CSV table of C-alpha atoms in Angstrom, one decimal:
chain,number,residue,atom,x,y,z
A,1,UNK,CA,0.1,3.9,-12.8
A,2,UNK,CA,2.9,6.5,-12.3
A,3,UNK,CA,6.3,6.8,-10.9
A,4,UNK,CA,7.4,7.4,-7.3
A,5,UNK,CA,7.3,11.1,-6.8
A,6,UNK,CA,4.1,12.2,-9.0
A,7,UNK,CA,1.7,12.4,-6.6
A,8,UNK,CA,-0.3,9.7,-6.9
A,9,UNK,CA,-1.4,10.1,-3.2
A,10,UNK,CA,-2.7,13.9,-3.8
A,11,UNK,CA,-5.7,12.5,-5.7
A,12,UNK,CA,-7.7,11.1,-3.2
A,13,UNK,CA,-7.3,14.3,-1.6
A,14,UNK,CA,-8.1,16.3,-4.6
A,15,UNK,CA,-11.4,14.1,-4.9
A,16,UNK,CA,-12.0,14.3,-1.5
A,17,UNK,CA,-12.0,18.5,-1.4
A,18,UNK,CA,-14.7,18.5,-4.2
A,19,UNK,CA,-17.1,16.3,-2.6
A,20,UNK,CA,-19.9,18.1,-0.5
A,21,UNK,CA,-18.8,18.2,2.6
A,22,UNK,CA,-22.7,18.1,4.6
A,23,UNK,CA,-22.6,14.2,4.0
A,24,UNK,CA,-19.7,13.7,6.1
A,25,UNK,CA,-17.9,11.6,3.1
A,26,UNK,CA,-15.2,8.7,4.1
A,27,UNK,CA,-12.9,7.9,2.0
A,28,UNK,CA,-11.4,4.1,2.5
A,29,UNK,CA,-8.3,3.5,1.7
A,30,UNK,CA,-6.5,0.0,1.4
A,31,UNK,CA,-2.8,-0.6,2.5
A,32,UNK,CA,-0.7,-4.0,2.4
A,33,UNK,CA,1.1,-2.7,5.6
A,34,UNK,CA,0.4,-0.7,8.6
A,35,UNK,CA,3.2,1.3,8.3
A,36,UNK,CA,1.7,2.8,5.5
A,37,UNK,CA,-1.1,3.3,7.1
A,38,UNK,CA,0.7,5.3,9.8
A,39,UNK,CA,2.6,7.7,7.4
A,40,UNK,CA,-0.6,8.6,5.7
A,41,UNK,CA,-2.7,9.5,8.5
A,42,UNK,CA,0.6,11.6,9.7
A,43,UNK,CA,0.4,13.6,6.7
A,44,UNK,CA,-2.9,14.8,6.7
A,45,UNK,CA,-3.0,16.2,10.0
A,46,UNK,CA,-4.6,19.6,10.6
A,47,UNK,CA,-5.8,18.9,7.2
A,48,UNK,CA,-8.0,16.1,7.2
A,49,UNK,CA,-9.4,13.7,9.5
A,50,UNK,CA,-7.5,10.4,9.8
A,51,UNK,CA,-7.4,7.2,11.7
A,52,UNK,CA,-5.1,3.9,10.7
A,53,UNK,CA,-7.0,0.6,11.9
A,54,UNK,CA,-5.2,-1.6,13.6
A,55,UNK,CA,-5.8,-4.6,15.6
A,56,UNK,CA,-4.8,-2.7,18.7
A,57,UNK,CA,-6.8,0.6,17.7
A,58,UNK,CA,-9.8,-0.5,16.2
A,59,UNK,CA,-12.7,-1.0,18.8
A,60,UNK,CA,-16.4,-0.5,19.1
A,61,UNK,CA,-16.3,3.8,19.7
A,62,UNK,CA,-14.2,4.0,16.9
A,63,UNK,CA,-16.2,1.7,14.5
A,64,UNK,CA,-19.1,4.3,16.0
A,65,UNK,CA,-17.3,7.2,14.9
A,66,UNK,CA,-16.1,5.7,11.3
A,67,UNK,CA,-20.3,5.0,10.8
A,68,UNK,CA,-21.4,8.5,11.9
A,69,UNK,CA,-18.4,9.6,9.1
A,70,UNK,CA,-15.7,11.7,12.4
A,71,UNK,CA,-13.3,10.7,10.2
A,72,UNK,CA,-12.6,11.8,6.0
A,73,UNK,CA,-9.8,9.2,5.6
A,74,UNK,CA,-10.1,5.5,7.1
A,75,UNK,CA,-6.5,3.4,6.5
A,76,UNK,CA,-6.7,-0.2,6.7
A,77,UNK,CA,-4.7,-3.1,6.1
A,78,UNK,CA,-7.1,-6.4,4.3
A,79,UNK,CA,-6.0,-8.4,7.5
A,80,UNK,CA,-9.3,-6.0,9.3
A,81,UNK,CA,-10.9,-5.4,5.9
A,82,UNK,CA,-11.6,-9.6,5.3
A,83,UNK,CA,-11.6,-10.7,8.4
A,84,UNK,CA,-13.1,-8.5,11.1
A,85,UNK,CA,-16.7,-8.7,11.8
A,86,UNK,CA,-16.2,-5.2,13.6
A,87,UNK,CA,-15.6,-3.7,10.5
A,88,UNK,CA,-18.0,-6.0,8.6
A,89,UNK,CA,-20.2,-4.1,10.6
A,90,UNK,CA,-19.5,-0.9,9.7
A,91,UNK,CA,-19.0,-1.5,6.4
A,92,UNK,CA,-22.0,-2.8,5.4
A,93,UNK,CA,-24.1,-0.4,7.1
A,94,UNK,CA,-26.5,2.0,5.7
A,95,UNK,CA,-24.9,4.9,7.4
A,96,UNK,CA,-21.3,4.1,6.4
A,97,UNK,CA,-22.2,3.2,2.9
A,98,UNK,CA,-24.1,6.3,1.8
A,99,UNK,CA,-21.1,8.2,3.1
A,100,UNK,CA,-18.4,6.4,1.3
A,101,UNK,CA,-17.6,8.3,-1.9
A,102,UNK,CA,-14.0,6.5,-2.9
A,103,UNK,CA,-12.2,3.0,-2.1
A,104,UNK,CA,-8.6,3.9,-2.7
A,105,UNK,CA,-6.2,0.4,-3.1
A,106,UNK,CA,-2.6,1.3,-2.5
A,107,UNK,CA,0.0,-0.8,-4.0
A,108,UNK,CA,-2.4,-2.6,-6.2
A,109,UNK,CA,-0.1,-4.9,-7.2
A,110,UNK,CA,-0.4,-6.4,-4.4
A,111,UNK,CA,-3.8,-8.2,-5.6
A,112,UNK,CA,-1.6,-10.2,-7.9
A,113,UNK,CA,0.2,-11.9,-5.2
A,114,UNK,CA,-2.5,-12.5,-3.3
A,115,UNK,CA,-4.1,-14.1,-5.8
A,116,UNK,CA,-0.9,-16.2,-7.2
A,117,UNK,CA,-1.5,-17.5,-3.3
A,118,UNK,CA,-4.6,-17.6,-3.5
A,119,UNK,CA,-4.3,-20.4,-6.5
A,120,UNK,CA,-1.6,-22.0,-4.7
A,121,UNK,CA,-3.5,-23.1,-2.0
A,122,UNK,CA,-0.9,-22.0,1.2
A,123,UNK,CA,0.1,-18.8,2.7
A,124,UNK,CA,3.4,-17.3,1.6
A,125,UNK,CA,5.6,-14.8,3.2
A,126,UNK,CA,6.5,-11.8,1.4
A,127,UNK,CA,9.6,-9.9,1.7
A,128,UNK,CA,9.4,-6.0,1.6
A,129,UNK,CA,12.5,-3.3,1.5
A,130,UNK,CA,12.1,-3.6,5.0
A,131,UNK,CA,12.3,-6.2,7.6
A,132,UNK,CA,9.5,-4.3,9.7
A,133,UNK,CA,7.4,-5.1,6.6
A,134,UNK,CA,7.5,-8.9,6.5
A,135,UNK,CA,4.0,-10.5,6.5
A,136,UNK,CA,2.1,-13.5,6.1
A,137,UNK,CA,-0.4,-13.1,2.8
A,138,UNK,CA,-2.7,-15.6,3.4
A,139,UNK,CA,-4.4,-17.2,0.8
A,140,UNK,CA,-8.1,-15.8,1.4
A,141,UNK,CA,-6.6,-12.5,0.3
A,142,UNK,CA,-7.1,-13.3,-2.7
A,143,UNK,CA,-10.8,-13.2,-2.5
A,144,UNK,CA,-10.6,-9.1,-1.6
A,145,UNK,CA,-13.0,-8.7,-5.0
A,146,UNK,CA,-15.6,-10.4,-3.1
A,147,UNK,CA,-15.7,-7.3,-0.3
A,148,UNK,CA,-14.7,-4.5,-3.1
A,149,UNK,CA,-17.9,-5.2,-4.9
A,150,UNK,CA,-20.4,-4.9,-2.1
A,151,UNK,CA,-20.4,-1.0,-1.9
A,152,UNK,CA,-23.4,1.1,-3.6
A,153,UNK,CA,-21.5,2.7,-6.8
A,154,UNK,CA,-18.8,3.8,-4.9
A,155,UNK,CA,-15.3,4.7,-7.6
A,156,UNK,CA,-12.4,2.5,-7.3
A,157,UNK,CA,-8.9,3.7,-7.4
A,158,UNK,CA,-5.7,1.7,-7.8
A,159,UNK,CA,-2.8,2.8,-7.1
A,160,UNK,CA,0.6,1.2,-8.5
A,161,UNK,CA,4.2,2.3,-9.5
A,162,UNK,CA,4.5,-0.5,-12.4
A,163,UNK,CA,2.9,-3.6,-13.3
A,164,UNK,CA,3.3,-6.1,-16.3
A,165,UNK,CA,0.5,-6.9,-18.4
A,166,UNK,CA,-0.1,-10.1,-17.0
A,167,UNK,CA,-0.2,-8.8,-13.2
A,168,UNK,CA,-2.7,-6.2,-15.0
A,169,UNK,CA,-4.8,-8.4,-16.6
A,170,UNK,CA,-5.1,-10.9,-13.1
A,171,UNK,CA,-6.1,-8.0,-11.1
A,172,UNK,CA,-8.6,-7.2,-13.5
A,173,UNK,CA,-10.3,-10.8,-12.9
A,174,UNK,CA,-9.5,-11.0,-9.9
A,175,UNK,CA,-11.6,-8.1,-9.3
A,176,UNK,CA,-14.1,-9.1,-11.9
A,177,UNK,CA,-13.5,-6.0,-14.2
A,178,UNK,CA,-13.2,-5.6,-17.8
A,179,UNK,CA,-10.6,-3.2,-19.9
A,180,UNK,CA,-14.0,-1.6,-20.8
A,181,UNK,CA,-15.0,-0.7,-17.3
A,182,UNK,CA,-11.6,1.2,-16.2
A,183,UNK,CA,-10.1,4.6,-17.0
A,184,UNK,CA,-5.7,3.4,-17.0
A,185,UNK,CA,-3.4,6.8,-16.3
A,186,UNK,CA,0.0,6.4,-17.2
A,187,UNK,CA,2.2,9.2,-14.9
A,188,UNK,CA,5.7,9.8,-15.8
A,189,UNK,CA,7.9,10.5,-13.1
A,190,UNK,CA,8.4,14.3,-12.4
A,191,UNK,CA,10.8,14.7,-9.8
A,192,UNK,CA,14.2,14.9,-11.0
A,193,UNK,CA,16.0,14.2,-8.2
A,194,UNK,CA,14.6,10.6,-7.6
A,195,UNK,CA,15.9,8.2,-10.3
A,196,UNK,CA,15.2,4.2,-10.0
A,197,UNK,CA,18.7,2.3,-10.8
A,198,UNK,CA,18.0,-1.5,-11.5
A,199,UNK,CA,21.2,-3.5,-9.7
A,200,UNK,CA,21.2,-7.5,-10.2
A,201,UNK,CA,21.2,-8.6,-7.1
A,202,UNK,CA,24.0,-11.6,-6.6
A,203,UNK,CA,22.1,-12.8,-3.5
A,204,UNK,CA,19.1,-12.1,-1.6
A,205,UNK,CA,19.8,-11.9,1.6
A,206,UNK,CA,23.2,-10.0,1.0
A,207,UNK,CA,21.4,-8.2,-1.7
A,208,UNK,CA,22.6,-4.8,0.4
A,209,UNK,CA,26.1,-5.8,-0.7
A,210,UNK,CA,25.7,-5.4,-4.4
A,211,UNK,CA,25.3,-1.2,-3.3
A,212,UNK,CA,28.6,-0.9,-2.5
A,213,UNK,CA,29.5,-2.0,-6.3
A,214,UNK,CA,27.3,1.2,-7.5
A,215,UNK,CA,29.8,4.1,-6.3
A,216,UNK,CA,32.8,4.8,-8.3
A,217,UNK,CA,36.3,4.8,-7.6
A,218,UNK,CA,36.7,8.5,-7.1
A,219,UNK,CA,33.7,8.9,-5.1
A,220,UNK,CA,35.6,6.7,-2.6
A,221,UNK,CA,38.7,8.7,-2.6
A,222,UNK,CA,36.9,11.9,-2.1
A,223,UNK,CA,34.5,10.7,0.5
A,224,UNK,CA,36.2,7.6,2.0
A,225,UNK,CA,34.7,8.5,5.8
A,226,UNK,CA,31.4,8.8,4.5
A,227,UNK,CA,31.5,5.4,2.3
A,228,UNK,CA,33.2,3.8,5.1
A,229,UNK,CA,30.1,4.5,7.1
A,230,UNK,CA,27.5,3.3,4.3
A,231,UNK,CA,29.9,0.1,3.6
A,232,UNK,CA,29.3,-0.5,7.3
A,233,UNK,CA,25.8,0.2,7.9
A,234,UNK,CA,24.9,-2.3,4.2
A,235,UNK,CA,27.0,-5.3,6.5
A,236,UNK,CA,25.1,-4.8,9.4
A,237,UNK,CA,21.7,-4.5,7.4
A,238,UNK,CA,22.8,-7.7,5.8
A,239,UNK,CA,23.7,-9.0,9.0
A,240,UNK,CA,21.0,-8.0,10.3
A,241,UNK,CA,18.6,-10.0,7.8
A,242,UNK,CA,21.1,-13.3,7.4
A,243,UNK,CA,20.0,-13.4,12.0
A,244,UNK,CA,16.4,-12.5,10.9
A,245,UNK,CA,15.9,-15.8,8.6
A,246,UNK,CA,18.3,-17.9,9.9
């Protein structure tokens, strides 16, 4: 658990450069949204081996070349991971599962919600920063434990920013794991120049608005083109979303 900025995403590929590279490992990693999926496999090129499944992208060659281990990272939302059988097929394989040496969840928070709509009984649409991120959780998310517990030995890693006890403590049932069974991190943030500023939000879907409130006076005077521009680009993202949901 560490702050945006610390490098949380450097330690699969830490893990990854001391593993003995003759066995071809694969290392999976889990994403709530393709576009994270995407970003990731951008960043590792000429570095690493990467693919991002998608529904569009995944087929039988490249399930062949996940089993025979042509790629070091696999990205993967838990839309393919629950419910293809393409990739049930590759996953429980001999081949694939001697070669998998680290299940990486990103955004492990995530497990919560799926399991708070999991226990509700009905999907439930979850709303992202970005509109591009909107999806459908469907309840049988909530069951990802069942797939996460059928490799041979292979470490876990969650990643999260924050989480509250409570969110903690589901995702450890959720995923049928005791406090006794998991090594917690606690990363401070180490890049000065992001800071997190908590805004109450007066509406949410003109939450954009409330930005506008954040710079001062003088900063307007000084820069009034520039914050005309940003006051006009927060009404038309709030435009934007109020036509989105309408």
């Amino acid at each position: 658990m560490a702050g945006t900025g610390f490098g949380k995403s450097r330690i699969p590929k830490i893990y990854f450069r001391l593993l003995p590279q003759n066995i071809k490992p694969v290392i999976l990693v889990l994403n709530p949204l393709d576009a994270l999926g995407e970003n990731q496999v951008e960043e590792k090129k000429g570095k690493f081996t990467a693919i991002n499944l998608t529904k569009l992208s995944f087929n039988k060659q490249v399930a062949e070349d996940i089993r025979n281990g042509i790629h070091n990272f696999v990205y993967l939302s838990p839309e393919i991971f629950l419910n293809s059988k393409l990739w049930d097929s590759v996953y429980f394989s001999t081949e694939f599962q001697q070669r998998l040496a680290l299940v990486v969840i990103n955004k492990a928070h995530m497990i919560y919600l799926w399991g708070i709509v999991e226990s509700n009984g009905r999907r439930a649409l979850v709303i992202f920063v970005r509109l591009e991120d909107i999806r459908i959780f469907w309840p049988c998310y909530g069951k990802i434990a069942v797939h996460l517990q059928c490799y041979n030995n292979t470490p876990l890693l969650l990643l999260l920013v924050m989480c509250r006890p409570v969110a903690v403590d589901a995702i450890l049932k959720n995923l049928k794991l005791t406090k006794d069974l998991i090594d917690m991190m606690h990363g401070k943030l180490t890049q000065t120049k992001i800071c997190i500023i908590h805004i109450n939000m007066r509406s949410s879907l003109k939450s954009n608005l409330d930005l506008l409130d954040f710079f001062p006076s003088h900063y307007q005077d000084q820069h009034r083109k520039s914050y005309a521009l940003l006051q006009k680009a927060v009404l038309l993202c709030s435009e934007a979303g109020y036509r989105f949901f309408k």
